PDB file of N, CA, C and O in Angstrom:
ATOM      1  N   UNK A 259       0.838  -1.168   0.000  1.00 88.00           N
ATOM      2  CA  UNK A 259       0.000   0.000   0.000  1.00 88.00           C
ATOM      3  C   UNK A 259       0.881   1.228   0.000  1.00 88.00           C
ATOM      4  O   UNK A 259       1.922   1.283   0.655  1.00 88.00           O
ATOM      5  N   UNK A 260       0.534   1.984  -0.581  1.00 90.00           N
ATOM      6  CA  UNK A 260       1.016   3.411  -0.796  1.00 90.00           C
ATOM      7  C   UNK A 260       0.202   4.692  -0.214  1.00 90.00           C
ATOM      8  O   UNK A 260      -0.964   4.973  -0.488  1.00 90.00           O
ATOM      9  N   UNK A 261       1.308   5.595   0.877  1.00 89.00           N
ATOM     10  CA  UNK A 261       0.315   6.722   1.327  1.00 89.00           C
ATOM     11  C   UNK A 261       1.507   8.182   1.501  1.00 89.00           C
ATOM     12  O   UNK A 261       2.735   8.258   1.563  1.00 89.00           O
ATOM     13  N   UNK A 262       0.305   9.261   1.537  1.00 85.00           N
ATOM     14  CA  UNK A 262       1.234  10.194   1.130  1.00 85.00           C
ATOM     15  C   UNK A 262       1.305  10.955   2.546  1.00 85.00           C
ATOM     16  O   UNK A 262       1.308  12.176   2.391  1.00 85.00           O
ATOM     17  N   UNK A 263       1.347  10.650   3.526  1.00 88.00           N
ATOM     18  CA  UNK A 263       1.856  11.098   5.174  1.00 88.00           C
ATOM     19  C   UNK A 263       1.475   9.929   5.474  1.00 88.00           C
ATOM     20  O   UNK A 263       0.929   9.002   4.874  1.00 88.00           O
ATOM     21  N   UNK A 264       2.094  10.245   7.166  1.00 88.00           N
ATOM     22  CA  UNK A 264       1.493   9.746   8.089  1.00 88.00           C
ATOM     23  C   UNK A 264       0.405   9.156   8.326  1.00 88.00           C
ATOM     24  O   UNK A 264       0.100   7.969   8.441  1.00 88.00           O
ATOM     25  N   UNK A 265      -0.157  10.119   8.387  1.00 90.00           N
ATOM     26  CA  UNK A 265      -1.681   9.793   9.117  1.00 90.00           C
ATOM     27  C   UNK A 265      -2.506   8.692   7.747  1.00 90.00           C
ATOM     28  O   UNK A 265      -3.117   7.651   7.987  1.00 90.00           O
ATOM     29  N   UNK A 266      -2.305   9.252   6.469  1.00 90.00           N
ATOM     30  CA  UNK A 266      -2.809   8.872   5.689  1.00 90.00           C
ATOM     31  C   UNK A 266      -2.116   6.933   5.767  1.00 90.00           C
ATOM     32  O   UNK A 266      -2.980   6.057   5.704  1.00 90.00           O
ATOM     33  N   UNK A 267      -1.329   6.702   5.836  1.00 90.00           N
ATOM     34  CA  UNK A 267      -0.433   5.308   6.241  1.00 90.00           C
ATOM     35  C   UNK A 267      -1.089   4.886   7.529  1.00 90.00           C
ATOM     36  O   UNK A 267      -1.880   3.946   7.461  1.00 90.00           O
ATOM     37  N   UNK A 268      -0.860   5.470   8.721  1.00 90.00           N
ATOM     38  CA  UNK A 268      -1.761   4.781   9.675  1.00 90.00           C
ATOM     39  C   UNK A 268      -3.608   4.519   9.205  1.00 90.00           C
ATOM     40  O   UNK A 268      -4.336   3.528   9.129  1.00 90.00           O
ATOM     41  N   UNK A 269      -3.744   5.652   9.029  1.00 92.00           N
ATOM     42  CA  UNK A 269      -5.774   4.979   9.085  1.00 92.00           C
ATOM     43  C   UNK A 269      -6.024   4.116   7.127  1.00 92.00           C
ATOM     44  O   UNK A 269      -7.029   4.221   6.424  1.00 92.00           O
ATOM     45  N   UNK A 270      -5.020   3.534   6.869  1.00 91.00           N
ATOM     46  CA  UNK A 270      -4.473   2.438   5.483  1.00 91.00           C
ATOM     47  C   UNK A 270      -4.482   1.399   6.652  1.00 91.00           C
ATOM     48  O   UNK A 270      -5.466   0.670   6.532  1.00 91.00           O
ATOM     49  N   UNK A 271      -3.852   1.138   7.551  1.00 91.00           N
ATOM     50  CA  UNK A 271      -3.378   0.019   8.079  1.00 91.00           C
ATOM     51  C   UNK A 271      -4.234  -0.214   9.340  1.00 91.00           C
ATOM     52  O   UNK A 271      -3.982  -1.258   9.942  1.00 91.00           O
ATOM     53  N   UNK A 272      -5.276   0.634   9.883  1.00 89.00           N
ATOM     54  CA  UNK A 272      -5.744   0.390  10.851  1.00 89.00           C
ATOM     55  C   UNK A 272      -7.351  -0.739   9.975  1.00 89.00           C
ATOM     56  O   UNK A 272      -7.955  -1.648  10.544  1.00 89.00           O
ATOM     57  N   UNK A 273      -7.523  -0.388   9.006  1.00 84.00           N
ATOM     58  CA  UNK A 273      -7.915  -1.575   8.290  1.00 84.00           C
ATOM     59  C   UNK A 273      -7.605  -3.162   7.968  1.00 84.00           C
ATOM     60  O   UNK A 273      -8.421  -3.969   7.523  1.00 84.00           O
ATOM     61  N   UNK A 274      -6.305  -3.397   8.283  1.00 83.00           N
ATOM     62  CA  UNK A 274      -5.294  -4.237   8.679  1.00 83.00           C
ATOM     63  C   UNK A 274      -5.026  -4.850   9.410  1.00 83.00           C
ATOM     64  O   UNK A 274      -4.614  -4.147  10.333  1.00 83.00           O
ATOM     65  N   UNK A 275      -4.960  -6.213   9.742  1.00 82.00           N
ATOM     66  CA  UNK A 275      -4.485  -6.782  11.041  1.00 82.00           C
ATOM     67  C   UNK A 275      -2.864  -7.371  10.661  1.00 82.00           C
ATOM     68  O   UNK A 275      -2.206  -8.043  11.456  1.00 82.00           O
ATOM     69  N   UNK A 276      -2.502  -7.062   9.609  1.00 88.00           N
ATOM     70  CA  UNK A 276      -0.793  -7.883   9.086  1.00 88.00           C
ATOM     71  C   UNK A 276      -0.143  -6.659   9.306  1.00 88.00           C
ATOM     72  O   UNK A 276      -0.647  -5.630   8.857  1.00 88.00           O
ATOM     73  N   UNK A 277       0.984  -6.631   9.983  1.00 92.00           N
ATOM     74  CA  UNK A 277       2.115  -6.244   9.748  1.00 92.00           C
ATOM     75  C   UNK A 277       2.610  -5.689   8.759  1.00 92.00           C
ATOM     76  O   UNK A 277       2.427  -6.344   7.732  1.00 92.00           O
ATOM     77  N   UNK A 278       3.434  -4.300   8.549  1.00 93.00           N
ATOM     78  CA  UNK A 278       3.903  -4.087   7.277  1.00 93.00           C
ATOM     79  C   UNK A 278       5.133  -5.551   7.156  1.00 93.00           C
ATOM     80  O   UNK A 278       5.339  -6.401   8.023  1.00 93.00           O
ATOM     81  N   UNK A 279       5.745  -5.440   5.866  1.00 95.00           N
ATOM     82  CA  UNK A 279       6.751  -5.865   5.598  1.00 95.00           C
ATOM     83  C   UNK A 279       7.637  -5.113   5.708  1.00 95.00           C
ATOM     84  O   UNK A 279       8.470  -5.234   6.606  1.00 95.00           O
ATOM     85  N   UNK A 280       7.665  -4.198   4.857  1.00 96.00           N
ATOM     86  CA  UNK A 280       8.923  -3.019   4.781  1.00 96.00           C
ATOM     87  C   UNK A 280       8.480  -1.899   4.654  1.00 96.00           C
ATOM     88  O   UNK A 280       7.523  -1.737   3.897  1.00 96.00           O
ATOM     89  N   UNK A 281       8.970  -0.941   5.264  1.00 96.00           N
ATOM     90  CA  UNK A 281       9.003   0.233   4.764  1.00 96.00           C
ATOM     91  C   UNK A 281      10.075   1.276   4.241  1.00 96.00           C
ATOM     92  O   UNK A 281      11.297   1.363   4.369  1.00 96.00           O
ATOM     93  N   UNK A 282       9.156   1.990   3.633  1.00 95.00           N
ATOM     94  CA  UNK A 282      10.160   2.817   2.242  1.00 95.00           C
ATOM     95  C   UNK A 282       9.514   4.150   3.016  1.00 95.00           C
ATOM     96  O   UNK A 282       8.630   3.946   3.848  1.00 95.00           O
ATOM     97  N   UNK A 283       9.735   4.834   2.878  1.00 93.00           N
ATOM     98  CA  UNK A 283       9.782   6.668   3.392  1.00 93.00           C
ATOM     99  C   UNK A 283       9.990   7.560   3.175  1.00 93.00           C
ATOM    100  O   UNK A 283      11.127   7.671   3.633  1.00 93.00           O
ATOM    101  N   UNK A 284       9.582   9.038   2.484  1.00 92.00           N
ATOM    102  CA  UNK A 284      10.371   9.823   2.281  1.00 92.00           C
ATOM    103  C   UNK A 284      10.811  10.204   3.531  1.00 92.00           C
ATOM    104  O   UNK A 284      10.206   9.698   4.476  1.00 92.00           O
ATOM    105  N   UNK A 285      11.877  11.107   3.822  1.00 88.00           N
ATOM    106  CA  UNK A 285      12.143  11.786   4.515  1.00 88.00           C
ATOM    107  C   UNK A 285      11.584  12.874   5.374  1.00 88.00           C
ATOM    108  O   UNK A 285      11.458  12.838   6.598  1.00 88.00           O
ATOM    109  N   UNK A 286      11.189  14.083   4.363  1.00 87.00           N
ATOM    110  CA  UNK A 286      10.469  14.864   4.757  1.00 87.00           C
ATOM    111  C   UNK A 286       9.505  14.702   3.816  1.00 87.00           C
ATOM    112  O   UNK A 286       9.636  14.702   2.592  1.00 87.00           O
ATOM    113  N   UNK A 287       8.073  14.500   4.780  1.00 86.00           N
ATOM    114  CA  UNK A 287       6.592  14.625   4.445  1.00 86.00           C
ATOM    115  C   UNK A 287       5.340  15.412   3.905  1.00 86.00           C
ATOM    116  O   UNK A 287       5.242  16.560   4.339  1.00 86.00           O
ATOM    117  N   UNK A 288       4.732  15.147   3.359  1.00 80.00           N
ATOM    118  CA  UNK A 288       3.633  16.666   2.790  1.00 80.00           C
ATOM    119  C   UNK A 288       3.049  17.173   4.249  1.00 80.00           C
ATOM    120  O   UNK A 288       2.608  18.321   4.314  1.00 80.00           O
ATOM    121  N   UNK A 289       3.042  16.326   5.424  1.00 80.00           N
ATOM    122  CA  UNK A 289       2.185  16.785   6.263  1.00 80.00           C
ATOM    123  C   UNK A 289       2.991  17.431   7.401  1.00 80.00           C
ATOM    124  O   UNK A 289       2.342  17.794   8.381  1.00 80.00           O
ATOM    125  N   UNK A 290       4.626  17.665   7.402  1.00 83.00           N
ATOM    126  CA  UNK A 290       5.224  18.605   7.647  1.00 83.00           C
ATOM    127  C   UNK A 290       5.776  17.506   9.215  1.00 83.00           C
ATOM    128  O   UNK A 290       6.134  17.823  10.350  1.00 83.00           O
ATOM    129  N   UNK A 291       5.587  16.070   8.467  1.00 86.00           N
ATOM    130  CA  UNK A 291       6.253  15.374   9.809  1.00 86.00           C
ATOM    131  C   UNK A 291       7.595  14.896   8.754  1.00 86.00           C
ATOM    132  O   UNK A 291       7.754  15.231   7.581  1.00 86.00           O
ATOM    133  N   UNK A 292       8.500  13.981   9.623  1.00 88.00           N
ATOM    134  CA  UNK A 292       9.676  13.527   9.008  1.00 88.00           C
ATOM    135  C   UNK A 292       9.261  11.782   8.924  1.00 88.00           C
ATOM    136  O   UNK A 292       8.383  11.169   9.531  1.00 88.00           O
ATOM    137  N   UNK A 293       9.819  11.516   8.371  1.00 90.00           N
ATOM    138  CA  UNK A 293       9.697  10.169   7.368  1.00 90.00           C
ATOM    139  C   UNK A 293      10.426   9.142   8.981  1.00 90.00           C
ATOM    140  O   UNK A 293       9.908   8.040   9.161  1.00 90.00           O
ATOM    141  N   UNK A 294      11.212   9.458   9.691  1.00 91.00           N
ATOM    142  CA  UNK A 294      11.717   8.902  10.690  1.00 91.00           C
ATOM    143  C   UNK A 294      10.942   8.803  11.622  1.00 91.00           C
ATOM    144  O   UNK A 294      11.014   7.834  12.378  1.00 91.00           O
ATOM    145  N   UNK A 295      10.117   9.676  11.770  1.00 92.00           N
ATOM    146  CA  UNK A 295       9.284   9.691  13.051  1.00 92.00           C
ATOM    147  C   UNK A 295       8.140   8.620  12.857  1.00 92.00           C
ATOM    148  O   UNK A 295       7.715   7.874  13.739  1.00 92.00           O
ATOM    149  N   UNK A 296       7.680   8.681  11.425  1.00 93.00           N
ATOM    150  CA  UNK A 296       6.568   7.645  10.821  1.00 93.00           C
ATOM    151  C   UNK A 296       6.926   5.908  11.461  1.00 93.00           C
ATOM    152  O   UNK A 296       6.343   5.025  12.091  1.00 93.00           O
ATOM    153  N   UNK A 297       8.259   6.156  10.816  1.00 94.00           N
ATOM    154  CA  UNK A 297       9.050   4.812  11.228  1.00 94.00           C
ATOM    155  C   UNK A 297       9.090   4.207  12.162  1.00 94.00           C
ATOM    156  O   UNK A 297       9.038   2.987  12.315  1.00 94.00           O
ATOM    157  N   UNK A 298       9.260   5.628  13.413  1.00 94.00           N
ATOM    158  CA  UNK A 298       9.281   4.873  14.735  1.00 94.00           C
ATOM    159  C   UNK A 298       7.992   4.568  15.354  1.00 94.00           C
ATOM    160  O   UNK A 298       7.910   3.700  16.224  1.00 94.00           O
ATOM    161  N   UNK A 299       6.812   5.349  14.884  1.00 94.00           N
ATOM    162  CA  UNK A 299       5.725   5.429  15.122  1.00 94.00           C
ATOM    163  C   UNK A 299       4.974   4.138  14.625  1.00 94.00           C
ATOM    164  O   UNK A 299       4.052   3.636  15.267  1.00 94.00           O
ATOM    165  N   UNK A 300       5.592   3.481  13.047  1.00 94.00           N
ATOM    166  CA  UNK A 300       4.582   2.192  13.102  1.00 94.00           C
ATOM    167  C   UNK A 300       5.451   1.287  13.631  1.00 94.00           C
ATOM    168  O   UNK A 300       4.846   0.301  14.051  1.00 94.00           O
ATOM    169  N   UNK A 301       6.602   1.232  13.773  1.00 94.00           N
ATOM    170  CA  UNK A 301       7.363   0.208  14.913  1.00 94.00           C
ATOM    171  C   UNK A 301       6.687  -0.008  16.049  1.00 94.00           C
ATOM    172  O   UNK A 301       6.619  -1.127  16.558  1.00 94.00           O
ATOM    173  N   UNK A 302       6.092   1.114  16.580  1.00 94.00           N
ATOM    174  CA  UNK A 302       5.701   1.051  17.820  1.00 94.00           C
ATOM    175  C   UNK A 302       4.216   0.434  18.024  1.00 94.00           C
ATOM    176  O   UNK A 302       4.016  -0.368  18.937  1.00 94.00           O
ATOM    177  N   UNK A 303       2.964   0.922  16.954  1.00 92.00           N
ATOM    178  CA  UNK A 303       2.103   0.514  16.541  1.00 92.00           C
ATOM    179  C   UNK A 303       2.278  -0.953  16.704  1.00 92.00           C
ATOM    180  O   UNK A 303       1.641  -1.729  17.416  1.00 92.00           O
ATOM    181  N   UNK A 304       3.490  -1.220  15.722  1.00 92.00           N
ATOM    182  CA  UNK A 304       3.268  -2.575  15.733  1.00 92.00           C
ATOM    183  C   UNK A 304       3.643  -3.835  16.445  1.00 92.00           C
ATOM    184  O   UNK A 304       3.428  -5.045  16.369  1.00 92.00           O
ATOM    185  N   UNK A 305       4.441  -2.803  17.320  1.00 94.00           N
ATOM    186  CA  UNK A 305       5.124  -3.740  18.427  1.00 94.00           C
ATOM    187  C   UNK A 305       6.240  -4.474  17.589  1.00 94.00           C
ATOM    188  O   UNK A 305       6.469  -5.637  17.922  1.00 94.00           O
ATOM    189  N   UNK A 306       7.174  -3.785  16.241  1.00 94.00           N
ATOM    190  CA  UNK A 306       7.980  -4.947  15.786  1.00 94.00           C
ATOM    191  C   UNK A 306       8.860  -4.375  14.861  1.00 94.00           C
ATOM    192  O   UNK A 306       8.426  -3.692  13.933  1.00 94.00           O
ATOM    193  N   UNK A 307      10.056  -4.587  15.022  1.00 95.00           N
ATOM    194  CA  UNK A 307      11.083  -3.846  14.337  1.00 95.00           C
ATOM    195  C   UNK A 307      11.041  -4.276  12.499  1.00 95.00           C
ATOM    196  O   UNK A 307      11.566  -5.219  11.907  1.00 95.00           O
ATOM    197  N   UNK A 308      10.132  -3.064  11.959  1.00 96.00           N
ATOM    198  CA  UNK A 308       9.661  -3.144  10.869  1.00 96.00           C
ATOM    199  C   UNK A 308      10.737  -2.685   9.755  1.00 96.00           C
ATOM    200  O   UNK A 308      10.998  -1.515   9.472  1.00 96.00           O
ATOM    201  N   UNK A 309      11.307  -3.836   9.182  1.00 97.00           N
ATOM    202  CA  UNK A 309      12.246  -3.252   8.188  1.00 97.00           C
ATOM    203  C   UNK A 309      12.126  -2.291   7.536  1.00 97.00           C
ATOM    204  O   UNK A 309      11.051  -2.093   6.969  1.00 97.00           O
ATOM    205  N   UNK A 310      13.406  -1.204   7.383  1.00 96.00           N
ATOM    206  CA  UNK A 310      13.126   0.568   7.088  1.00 96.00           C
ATOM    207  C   UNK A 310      14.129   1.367   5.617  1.00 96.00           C
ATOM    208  O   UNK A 310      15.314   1.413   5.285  1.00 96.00           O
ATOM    209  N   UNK A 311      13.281   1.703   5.276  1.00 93.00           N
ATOM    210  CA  UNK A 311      14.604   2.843   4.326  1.00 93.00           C
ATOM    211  C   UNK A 311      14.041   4.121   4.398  1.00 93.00           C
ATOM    212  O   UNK A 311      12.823   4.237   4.264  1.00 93.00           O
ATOM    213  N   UNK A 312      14.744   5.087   4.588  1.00 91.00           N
ATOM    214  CA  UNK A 312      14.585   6.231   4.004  1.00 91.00           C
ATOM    215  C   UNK A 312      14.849   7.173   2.706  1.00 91.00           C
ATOM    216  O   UNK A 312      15.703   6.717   1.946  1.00 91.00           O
ATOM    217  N   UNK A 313      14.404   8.112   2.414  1.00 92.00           N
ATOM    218  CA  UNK A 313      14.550   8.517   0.626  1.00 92.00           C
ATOM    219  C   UNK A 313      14.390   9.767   1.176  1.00 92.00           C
ATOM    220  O   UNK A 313      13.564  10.223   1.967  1.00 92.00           O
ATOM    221  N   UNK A 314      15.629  10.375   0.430  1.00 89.00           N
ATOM    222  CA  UNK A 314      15.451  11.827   0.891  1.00 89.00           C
ATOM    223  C   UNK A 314      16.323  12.403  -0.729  1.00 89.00           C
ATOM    224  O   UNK A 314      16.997  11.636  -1.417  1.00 89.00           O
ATOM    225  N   UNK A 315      16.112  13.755  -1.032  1.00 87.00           N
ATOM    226  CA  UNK A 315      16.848  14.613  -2.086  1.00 87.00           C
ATOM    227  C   UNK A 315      17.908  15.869  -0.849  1.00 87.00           C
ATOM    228  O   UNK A 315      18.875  16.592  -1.087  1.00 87.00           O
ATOM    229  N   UNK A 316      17.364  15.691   0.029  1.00 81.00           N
ATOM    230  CA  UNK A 316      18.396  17.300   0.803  1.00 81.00           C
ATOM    231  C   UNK A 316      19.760  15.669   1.461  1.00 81.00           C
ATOM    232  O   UNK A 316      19.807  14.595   2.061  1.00 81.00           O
ATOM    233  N   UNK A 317      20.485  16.594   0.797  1.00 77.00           N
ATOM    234  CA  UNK A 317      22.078  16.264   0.711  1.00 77.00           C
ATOM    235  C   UNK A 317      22.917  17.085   1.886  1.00 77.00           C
ATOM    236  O   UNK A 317      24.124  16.889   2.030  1.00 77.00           O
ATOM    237  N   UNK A 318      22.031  18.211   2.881  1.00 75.00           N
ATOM    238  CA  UNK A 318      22.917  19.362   3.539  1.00 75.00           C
ATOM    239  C   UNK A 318      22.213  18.813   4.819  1.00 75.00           C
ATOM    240  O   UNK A 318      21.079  18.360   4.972  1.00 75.00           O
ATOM    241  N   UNK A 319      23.501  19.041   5.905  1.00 68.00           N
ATOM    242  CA  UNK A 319      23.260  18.830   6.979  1.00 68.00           C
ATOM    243  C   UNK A 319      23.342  17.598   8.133  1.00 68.00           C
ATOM    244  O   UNK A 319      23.621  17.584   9.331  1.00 68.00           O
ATOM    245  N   UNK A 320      22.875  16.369   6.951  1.00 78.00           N
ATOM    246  CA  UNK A 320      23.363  14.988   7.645  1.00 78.00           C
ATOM    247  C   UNK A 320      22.007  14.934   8.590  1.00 78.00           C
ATOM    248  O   UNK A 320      22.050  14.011   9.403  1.00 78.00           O
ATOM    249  N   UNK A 321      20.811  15.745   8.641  1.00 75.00           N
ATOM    250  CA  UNK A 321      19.453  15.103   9.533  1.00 75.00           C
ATOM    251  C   UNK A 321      18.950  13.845   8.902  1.00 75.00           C
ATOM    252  O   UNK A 321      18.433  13.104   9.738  1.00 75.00           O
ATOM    253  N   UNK A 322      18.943  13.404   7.753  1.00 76.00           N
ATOM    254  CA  UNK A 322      18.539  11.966   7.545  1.00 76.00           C
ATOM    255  C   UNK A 322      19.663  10.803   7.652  1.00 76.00           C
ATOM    256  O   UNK A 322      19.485   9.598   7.475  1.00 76.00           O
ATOM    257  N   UNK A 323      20.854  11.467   7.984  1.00 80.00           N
ATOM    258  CA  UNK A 323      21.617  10.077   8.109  1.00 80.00           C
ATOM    259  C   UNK A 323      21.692  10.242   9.627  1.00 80.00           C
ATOM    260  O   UNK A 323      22.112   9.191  10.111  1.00 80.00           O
ATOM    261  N   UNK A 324      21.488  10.996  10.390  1.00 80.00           N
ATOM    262  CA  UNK A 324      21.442  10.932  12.026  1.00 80.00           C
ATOM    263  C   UNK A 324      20.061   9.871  12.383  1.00 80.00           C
ATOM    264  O   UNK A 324      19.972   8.825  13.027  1.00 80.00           O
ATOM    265  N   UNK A 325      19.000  10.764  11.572  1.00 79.00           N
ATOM    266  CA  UNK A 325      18.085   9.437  11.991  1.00 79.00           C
ATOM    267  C   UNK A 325      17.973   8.135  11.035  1.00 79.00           C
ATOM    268  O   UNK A 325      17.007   7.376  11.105  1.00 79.00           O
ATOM    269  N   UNK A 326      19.025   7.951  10.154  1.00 80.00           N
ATOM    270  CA  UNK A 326      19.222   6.716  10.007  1.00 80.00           C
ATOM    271  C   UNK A 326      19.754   5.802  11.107  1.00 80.00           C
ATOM    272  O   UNK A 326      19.258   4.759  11.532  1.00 80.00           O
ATOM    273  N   UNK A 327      20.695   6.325  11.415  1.00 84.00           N
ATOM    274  CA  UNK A 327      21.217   5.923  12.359  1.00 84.00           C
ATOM    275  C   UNK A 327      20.875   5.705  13.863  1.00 84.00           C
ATOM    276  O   UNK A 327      21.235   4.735  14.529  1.00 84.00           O
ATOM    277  N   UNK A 328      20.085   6.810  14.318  1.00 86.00           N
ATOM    278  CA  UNK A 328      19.273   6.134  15.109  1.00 86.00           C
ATOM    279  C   UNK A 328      18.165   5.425  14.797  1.00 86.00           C
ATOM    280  O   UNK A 328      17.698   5.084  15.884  1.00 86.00           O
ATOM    281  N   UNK A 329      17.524   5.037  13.984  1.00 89.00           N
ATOM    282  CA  UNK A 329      16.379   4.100  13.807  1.00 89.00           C
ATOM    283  C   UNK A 329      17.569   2.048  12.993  1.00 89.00           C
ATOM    284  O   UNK A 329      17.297   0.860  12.817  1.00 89.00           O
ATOM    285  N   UNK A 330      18.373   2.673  12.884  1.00 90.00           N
ATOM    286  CA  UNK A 330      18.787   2.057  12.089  1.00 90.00           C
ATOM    287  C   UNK A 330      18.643   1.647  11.045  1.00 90.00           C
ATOM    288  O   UNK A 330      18.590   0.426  11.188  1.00 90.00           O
ATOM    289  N   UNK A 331      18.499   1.975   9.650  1.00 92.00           N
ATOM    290  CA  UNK A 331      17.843   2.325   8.196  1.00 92.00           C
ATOM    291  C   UNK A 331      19.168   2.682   7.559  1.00 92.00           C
ATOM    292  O   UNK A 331      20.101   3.288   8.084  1.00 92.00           O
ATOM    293  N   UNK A 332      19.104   2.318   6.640  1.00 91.00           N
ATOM    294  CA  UNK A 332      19.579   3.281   4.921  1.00 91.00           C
ATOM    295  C   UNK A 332      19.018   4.004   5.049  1.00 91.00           C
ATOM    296  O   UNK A 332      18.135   4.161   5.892  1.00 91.00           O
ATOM    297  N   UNK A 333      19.518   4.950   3.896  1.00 89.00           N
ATOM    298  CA  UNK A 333      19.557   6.087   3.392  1.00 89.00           C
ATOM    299  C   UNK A 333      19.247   6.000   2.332  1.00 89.00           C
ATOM    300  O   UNK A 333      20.151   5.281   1.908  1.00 89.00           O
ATOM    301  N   UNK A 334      18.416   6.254   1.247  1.00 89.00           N
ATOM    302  CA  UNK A 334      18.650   6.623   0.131  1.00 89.00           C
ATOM    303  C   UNK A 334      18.703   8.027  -1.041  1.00 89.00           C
ATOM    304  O   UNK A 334      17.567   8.371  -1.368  1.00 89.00           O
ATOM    305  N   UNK A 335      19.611   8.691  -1.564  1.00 88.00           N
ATOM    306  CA  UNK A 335      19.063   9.999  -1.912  1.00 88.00           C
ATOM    307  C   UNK A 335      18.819   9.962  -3.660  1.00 88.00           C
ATOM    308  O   UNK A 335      19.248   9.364  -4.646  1.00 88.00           O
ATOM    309  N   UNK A 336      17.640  11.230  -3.229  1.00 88.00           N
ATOM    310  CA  UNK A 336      17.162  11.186  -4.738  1.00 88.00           C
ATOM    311  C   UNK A 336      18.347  11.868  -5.869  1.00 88.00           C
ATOM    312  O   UNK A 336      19.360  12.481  -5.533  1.00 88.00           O
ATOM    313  N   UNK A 337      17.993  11.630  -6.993  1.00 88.00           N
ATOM    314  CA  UNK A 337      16.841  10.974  -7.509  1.00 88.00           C
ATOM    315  C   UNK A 337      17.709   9.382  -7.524  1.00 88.00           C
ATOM    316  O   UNK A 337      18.933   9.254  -7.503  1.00 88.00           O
ATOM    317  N   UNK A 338      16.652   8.230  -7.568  1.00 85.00           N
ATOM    318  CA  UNK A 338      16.621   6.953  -7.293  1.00 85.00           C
ATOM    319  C   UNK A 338      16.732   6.512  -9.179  1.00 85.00           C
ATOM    320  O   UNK A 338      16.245   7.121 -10.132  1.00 85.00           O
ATOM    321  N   UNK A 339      17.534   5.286  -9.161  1.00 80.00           N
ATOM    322  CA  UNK A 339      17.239   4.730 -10.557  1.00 80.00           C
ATOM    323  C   UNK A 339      16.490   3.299 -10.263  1.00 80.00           C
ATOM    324  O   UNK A 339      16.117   2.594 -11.200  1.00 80.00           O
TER     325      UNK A 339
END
């Protein structure tokens, strides 16, 4: 399933009783949350260390490889082939 925030991804899955498999993420979100926080948020939902990547285009600063690193995730930056 595909969603474009947060919230829109949680009330997708509260229809759901399975587990994601993986998740893919942007980074920063239309709904002005970060793609990391989502992460930790359906981890927690789900009670289960839900395999993670992140996708980001901002190259300045190193905030998506900090919370790679704390969530433990890749990185990926755009654009993707």
């Amino acid at each position: 399933m595909a969603a474009r925030s947060g919230a829109e991804a949680f009330a997708l899955l509260a229809a759901s009783t399975r587990t994601p498999d993986f998740i893919v993420c942007d980074y920063e979100l239309a709904d002005q949350r970060r793609g990391s926080d989502v992460i930790r948020d359906l981890r927690e939902e789900f009670n289960a260390d839900i395999p993670a990547l992140l996708v980001t285009g901002n190259t300045a600063g190193g905030v998506a490889e900090l919370a790679s690193r704390e969530l433990g995730v890749p990185v990926l930056y755009k654009p993707l082939e």
